[in-house]
Coordinates of C-alpha atoms and ligand atoms in Angstrom, one line a residue:
X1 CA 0.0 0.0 0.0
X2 CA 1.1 3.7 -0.7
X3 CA 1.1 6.0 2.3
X4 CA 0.8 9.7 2.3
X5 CA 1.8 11.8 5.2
X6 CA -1.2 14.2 6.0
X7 CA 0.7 16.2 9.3
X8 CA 1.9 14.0 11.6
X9 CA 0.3 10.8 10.5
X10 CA 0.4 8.4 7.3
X11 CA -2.8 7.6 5.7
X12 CA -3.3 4.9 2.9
X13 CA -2.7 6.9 -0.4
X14 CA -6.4 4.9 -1.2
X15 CA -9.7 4.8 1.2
X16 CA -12.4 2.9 2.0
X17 CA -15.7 4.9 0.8
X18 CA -18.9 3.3 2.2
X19 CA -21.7 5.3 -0.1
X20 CA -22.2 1.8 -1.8
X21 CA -21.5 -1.0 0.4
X22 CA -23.4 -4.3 -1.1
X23 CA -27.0 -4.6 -0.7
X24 CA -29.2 -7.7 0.2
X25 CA -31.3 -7.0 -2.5
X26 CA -31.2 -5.4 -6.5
X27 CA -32.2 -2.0 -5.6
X28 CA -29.3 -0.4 -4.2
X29 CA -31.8 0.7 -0.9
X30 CA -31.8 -2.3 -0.2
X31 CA -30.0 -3.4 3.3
X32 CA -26.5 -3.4 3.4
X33 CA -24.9 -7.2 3.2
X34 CA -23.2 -6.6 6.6
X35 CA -21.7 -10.0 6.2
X36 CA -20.0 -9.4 2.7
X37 CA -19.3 -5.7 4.0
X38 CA -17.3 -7.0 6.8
X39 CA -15.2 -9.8 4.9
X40 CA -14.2 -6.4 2.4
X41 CA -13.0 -3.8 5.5
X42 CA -11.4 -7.1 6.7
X43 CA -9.6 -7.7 3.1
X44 CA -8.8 -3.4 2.9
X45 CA -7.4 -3.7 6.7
X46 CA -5.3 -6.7 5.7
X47 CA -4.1 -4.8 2.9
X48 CA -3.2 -1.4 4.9
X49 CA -6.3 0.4 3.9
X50 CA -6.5 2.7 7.0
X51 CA -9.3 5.4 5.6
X52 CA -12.7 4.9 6.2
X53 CA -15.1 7.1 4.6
X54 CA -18.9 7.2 5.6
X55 CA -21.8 10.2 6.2
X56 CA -25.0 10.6 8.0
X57 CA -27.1 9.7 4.6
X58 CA -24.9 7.5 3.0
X59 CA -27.6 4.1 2.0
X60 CA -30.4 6.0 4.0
X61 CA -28.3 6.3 7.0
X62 CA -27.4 3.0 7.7
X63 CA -23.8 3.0 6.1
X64 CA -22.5 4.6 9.6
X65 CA -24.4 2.3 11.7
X66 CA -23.2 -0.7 9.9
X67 CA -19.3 0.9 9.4
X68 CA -19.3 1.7 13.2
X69 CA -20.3 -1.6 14.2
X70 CA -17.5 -3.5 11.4
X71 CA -14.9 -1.4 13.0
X72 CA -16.0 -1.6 16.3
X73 CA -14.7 -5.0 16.1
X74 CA -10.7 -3.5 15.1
X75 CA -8.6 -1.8 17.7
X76 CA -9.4 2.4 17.6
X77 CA -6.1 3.4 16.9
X78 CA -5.7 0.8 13.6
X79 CA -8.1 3.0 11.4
X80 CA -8.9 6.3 10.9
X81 CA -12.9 6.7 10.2
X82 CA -14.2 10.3 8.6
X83 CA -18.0 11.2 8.5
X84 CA -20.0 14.3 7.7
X85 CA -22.3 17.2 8.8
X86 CA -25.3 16.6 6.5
X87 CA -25.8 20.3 5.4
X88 CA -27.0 19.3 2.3
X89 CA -30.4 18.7 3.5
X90 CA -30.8 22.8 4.2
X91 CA -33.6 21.1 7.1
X92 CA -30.2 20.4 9.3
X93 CA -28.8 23.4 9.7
X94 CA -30.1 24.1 13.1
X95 CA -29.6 20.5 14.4
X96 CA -25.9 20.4 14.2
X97 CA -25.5 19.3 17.9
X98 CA -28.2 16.7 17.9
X99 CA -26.9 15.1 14.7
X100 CA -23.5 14.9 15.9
X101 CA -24.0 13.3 18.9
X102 CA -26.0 10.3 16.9
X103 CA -23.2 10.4 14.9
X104 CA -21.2 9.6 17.6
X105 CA -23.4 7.0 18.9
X106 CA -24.5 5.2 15.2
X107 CA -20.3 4.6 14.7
X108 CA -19.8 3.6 18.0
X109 CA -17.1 6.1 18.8
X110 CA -15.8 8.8 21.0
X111 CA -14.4 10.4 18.4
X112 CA -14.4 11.1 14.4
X113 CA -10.5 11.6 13.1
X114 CA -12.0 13.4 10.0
X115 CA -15.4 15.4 10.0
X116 CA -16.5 17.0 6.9
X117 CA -19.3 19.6 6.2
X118 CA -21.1 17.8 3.8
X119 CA -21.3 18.8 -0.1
X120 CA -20.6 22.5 0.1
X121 CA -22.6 24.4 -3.1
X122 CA -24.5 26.6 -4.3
X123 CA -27.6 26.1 -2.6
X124 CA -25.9 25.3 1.1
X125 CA -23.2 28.1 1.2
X126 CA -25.3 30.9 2.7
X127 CA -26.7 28.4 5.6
X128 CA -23.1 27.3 5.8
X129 CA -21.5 30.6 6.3
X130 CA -24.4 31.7 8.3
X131 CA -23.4 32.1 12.0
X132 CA -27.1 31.7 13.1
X133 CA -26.9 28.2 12.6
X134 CA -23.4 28.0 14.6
X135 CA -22.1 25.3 12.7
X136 CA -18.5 26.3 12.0
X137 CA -18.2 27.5 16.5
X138 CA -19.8 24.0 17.2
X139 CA -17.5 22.2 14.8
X140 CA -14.7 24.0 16.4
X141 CA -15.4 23.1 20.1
X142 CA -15.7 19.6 18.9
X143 CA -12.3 19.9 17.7
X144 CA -11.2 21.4 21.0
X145 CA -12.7 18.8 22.6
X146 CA -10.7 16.2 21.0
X147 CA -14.2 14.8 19.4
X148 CA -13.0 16.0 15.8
X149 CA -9.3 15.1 15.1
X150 CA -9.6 16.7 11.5
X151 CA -11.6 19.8 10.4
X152 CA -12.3 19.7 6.5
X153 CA -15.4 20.0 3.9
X154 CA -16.5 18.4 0.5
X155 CA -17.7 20.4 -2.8
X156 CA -19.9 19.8 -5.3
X157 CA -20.1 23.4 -6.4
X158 CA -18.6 25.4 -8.5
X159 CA -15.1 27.1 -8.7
X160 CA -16.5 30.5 -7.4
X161 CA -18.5 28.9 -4.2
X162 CA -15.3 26.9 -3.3
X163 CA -13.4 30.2 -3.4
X164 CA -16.0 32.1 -1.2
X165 CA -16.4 29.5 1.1
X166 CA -12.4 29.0 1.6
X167 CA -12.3 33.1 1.7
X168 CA -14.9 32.4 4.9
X169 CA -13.4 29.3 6.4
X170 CA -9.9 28.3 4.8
X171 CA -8.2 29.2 7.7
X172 CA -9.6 26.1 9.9
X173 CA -9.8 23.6 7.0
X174 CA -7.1 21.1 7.0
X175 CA -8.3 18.8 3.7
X176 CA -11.0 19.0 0.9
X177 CA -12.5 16.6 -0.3
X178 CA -13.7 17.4 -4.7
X179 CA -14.9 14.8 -7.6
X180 CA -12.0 15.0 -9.3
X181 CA -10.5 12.4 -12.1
X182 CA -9.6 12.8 -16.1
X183 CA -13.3 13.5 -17.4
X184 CA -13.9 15.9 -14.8
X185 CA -10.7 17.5 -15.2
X186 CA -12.3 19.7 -17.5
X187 CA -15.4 18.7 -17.6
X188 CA -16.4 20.1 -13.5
X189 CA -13.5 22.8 -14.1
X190 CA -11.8 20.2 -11.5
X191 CA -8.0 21.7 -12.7
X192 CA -9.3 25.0 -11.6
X193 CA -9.9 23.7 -8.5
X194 CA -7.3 21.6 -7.9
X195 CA -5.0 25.1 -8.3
X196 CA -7.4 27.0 -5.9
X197 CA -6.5 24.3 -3.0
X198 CA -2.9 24.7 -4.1
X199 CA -3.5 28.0 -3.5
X200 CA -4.7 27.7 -0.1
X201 CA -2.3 24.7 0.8
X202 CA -5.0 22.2 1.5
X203 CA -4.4 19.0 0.8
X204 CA -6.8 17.4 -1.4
X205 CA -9.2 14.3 -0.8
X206 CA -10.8 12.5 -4.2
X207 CA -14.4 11.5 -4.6
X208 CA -15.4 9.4 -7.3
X209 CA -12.4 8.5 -9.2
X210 CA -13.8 6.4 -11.3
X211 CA -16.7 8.5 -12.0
X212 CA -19.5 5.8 -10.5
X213 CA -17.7 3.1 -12.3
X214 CA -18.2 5.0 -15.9
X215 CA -14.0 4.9 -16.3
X216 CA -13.5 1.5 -14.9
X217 CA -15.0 0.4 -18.8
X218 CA -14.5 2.2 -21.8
X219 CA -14.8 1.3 -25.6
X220 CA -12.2 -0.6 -27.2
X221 CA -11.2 2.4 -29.4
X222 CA -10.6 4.2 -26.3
X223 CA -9.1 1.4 -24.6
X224 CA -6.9 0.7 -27.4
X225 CA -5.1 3.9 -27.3
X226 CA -4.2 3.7 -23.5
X227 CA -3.1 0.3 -24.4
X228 CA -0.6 1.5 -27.0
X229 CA 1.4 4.0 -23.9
X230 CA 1.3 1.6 -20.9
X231 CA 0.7 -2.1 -22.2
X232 CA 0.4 -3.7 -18.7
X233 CA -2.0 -1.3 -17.2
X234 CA -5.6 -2.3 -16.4
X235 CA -8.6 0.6 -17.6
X236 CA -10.1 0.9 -14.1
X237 CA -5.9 1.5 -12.9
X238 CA -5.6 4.7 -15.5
X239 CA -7.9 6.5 -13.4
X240 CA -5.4 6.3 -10.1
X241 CA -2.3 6.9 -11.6
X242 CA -3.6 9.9 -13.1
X243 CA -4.5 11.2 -9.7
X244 CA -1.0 9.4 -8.2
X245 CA 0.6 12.2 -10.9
X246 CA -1.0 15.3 -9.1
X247 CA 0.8 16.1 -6.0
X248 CA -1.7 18.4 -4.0
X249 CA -3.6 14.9 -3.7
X250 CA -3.5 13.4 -0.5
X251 CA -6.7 10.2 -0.2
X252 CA -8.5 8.6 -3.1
X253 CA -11.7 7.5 -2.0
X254 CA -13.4 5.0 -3.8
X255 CA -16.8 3.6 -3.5
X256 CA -16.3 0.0 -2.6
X257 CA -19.0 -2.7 -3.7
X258 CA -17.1 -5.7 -3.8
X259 CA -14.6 -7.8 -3.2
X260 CA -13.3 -7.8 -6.9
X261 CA -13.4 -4.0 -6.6
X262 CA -11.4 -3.7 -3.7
X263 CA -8.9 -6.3 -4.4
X264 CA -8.3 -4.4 -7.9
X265 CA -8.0 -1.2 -6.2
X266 CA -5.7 -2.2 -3.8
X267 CA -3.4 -3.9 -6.2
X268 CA -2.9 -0.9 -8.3
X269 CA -2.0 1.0 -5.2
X270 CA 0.6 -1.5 -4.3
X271 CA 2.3 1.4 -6.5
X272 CA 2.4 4.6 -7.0
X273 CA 3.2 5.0 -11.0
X274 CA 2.3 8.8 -11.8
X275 CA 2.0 9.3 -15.5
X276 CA 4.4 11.2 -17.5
X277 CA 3.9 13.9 -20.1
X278 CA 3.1 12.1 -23.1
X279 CA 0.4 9.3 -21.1
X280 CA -1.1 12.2 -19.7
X281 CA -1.4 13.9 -23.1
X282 CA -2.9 10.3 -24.4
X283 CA -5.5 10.4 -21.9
X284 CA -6.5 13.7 -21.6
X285 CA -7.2 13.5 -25.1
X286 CA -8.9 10.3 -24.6
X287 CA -10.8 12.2 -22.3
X288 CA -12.1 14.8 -24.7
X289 CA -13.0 12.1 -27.3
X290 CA -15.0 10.1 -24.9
X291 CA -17.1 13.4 -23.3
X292 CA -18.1 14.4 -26.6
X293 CA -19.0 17.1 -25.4
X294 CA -20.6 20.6 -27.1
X295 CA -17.5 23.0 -27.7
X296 CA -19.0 25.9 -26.0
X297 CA -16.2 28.3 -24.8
X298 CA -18.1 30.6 -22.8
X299 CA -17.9 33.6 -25.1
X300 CA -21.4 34.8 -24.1
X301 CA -21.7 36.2 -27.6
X302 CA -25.5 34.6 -27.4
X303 CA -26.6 35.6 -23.9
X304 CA -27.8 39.2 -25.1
X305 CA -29.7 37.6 -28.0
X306 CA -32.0 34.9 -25.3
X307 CA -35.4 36.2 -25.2
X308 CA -35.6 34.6 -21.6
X309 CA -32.5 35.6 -20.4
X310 CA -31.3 32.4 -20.2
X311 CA -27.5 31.9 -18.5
X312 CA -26.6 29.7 -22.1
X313 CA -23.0 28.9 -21.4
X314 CA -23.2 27.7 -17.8
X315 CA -26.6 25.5 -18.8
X316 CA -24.4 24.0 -22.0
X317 CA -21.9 23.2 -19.0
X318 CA -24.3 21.0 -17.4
X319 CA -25.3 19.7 -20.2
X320 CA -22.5 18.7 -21.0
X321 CA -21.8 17.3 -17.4
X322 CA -25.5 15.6 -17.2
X323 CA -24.5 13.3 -21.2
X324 CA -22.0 12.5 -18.8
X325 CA -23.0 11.5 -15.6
X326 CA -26.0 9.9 -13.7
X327 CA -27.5 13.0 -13.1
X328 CA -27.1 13.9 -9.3
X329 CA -24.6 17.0 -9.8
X330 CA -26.7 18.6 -12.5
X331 CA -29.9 18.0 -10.5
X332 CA -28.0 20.2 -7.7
X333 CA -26.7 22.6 -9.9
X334 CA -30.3 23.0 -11.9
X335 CA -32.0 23.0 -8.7
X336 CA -29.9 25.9 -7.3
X337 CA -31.1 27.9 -10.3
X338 CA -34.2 30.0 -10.7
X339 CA -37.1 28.7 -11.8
X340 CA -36.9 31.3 -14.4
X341 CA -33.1 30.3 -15.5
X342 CA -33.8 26.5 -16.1
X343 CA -33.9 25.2 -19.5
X344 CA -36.9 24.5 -19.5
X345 CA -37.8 28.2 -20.5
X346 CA -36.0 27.9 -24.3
X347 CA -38.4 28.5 -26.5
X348 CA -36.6 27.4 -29.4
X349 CA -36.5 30.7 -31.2
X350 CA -32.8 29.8 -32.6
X351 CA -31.7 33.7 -32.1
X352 CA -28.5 32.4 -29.9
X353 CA -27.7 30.2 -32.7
X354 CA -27.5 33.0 -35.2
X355 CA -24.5 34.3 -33.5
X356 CA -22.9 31.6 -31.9
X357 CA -19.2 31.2 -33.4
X358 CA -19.0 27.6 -32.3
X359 CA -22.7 26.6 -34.9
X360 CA -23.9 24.7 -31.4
X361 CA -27.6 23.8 -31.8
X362 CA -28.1 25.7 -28.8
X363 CA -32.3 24.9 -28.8
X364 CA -31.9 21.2 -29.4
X365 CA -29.6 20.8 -26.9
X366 CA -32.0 23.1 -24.4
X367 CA -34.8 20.6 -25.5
X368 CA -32.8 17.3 -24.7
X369 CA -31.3 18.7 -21.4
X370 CA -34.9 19.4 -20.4
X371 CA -35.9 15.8 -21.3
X372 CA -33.1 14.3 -19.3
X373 CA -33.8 16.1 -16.1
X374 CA -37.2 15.6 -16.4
X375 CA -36.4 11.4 -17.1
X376 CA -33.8 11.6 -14.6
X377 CA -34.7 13.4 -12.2
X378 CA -38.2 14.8 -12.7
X379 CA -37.2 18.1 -12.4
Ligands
LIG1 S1 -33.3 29.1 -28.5 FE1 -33.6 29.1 -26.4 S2 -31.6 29.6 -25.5 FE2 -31.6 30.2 -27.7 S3 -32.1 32.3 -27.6 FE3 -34.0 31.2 -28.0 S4 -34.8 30.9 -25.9 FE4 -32.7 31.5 -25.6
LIG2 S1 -22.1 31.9 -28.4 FE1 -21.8 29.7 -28.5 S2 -19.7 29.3 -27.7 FE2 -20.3 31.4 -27.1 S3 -21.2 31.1 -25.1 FE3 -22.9 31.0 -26.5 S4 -23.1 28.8 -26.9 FE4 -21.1 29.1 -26.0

C-alpha cells in the first residue's frame, strides 16, 4: 500500500468509501450485506487500507451504523474513520448538535479523526457561512474537545463557491474533499480547483475517481489507445495513476462494492506510477474524445440575444456534465437555479444560434437537457 503523510500521521494513499456498500437485494436501498461488507473492510485492513469514509445519509443512514459496528470490532487506533455534517439537507442546519451526537453513537465512537461539512454548493453556502446556525463554533469546540481530530469540507459546487467558502473558512480547513479524475478535469473545471487548494495549501481528498464506475470500462477504441502507452496497465488502474501524478492529492476515496473491486484497487495502489507527459497527453485526449461534449467556450456572444435571459453557457456546462454522468450533480446545480433560468424556458427561437461562433444547436440541446432532467430526475 502507498502512504501519504497528511501532518503527523500516514494515511493509505487509497480509502475505504462506504456510499455503496453491497445490498441484500437489486435496488441499491436495499440493506447493506453486513456480512460481505465485513469480509471487504477485513480484506482493505489486511491490505493497509486505514481510511474509512462514511456520512449521515450514505444508504439511508445506515452505512455509519453498519461501518461503526465493522470497525468496532478493530482496535481504535488501527483506522482512521471520517463522517459528515449533512448540510446538504438545508432542514439540518439548526440541528448540528443533535446530529453529531447520533453520529457519535451510530459509529460507536468517542471520536471522528476526520469530519467534513457535507457537499458544500450553491444552494448550502449561505446556511453554511451563516453564523445563526453556529455550525463552524460548534464544529470547532468539537475539535477542542478532542471529538474531531480533522476539520475539513466536501464540494460539489462550483469554482466561485469553493473560493468564497475558503475566503470564509480556509483558515480552519485542514483537507477537501472534490470529484475529481480525467473526465472531470475539464469537464467540472476540476483543474481550476485543484490550483485553488494549491492555492490555499490544502491537501486534497478525491471523490469518485472512477466516476460511479463509468472509467473502470471504456470502448475498445478508447481502450486501445491507453493500451498503445502503458501495455500492462488495467482501464479501471488509469484513473489512479492519473490522480498518483497530481501532488496536491493526499486520499483517493473510492466507493467499494465488492470484493473484486477492492482487491483491484488495492493492487494498483501496491504502486504509486504517476503518468508522464506524453500518457497524460494520451488520456486527456482520450478524455475529450469520450465526453463528446458541445464546444461551447463561454464567449457569451448569445446571452444578449436569449429572449428569456437564459444563462446559455453555464446550462451548455451541465449539459455537457449531465450526457456525462447519472445525473445527481446537474440536479443540484439546476435546482440551485431560478425557476426562471432553467432550461426549461428555451423557447426554441434559434436567435443564440445565429451568432454563436462555435454553430452549437443551442435549442436542441436546451430541449434534450430538459428531457433528461425531467427522465432523470423529474425536475
Ligand atoms: S433558442 Fe432558447 S436559448 Fe436560444 S435564444 Fe431562444 S430561448 Fe434563448
Ligand atoms: S455563443 Fe456559442 S460558444 Fe459562445 S457562449 Fe454562446 S453557446 Fe457558447
Amino acid at each position: 500500500m502507498v502512504y501519504k503523510d497528511f501532518q503527523d500521521i500516514k494515511l493509505s494513499a487509497l480509502g475505504f468509501g462506504a456510499m455503496r456498500l453491497p445490498v441484500t437485494g437489486e435496488e441499491m436501498d436495499a440493506p447493506i450485506d453486513e456480512a460481505r461488507a465485513e469480509e471487504m473492510v477485513a480484506y482493505a485492513m489486511e491490505h493497509g487500507v486505514n481510511y474509512y469514509d462514511t456520512a449521515y445519509g450514505y444508504h439511508e443512514g445506515q452505512s455509519e451504523i453498519v461501518m461503526g459496528r465493522i470497525l468496532g470490532r478493530y482496535p481504535r487506533d488501527s483506522y482512521y474513520l471520517a463522517t459528515k455534517f449533512p448540510g446538504y439537507d438545508l432542514s439540518n442546519m439548526d440541528k448540528v448538535e443533535a446530529i453529531f451526537e447520533e453520529q457519535l453513537k451510530k459509529c460507536q465512537t468517542e471520536y471522528f479523526d476526520f469530519y467534513l461539512f457535507h457537499n458544500v454548493y450553491e444552494k448550502n453556502i449561505d446556511l453554511y457561512l451563516d453564523p445563526q446556525y453556529g455550525i463552524m463554533d460548534y464544529l470547532l469546540k468539537q475539535k477542542a474537545a478532542g471529538r474531531i481530530k480533522h476539520l475539513g469540507f466536501s464540494a460539489h459546487g462550483r469554482y466561485d463557491t469553493i473560493r468564497r467558502f475558503l475566503e470564509e473558512y480556509g483558515e480552519y480547513m485542514e483537507f477537501c474533499q472534490i470529484q475529481l479524475n480525467y473526465v472531470d478535469w475539464k469537464l467540472q473545471d476540476a483543474k481550476a480547483k485543484v490550483e485553488l487548494l494549491e492555492e490555499y495549501k490544502i491537501p486534497i481528498w478525491v471523490m469518485e475517481p472512477l466516476r460511479g464506475g463509468k472509467l473502470a470500462e471504456l470502448s475498445e477504441e478508447d481502450t486501445a489507445s491507453l493500451k498503445a502507452v502503458r501495455p500492462e496497465e488495467p482501464v479501471p488502474a488509469w484513473a489512479f495513476r492519473f490522480l498518483q501524478s497530481l501532488p496536491g492529492v493526499t486520499m483517493v476515496l473510492s466507493g467499494m462494492s465488492n470484493m473484486e473491486q477492492i482487491k483491484a484497487n488495492i493492487l494498483t495502489y501496491e504502486e504509486d506510477k504517476p503518468l508522464n507527459e506524453a500518457e497524460m497527453k494520451v488520456l486527456l485526449e482520450t478524455a475529450d474524445r469520450m465526453m463528446n461534449i458541445l464546444p461551447c467556450t463561454a464567449c457569451r456572444y448569445c446571452t444578449a440575444h436569449c429572449p428569456k435571459g437564459l444563462d446559455i453557457p453555464t446550462l451548455l456546462s451541465l449539459y455537457n456534465e449531465t450526457r456525462y454522468t447519472n445525473g445527481l450533480i446537474t440536479h443540484m446545480a439546476v435546482d440551485a437555479l431560478a425557476e426562471e433560468k432553467r432550461p426549461q424556458n428555451c423557447i426554441g427561437c434559434k436567435s443564440c444560434e445565429a451568432v454563436c461562433p462555435q454553430q452549437i444547436e443551442i435549442a436542441g440541446a436546451m430541449r434534450d437537457f430538459t428531457e433528461k432532467l425531467q427522465e432523470e430526475v423529474g425536475l
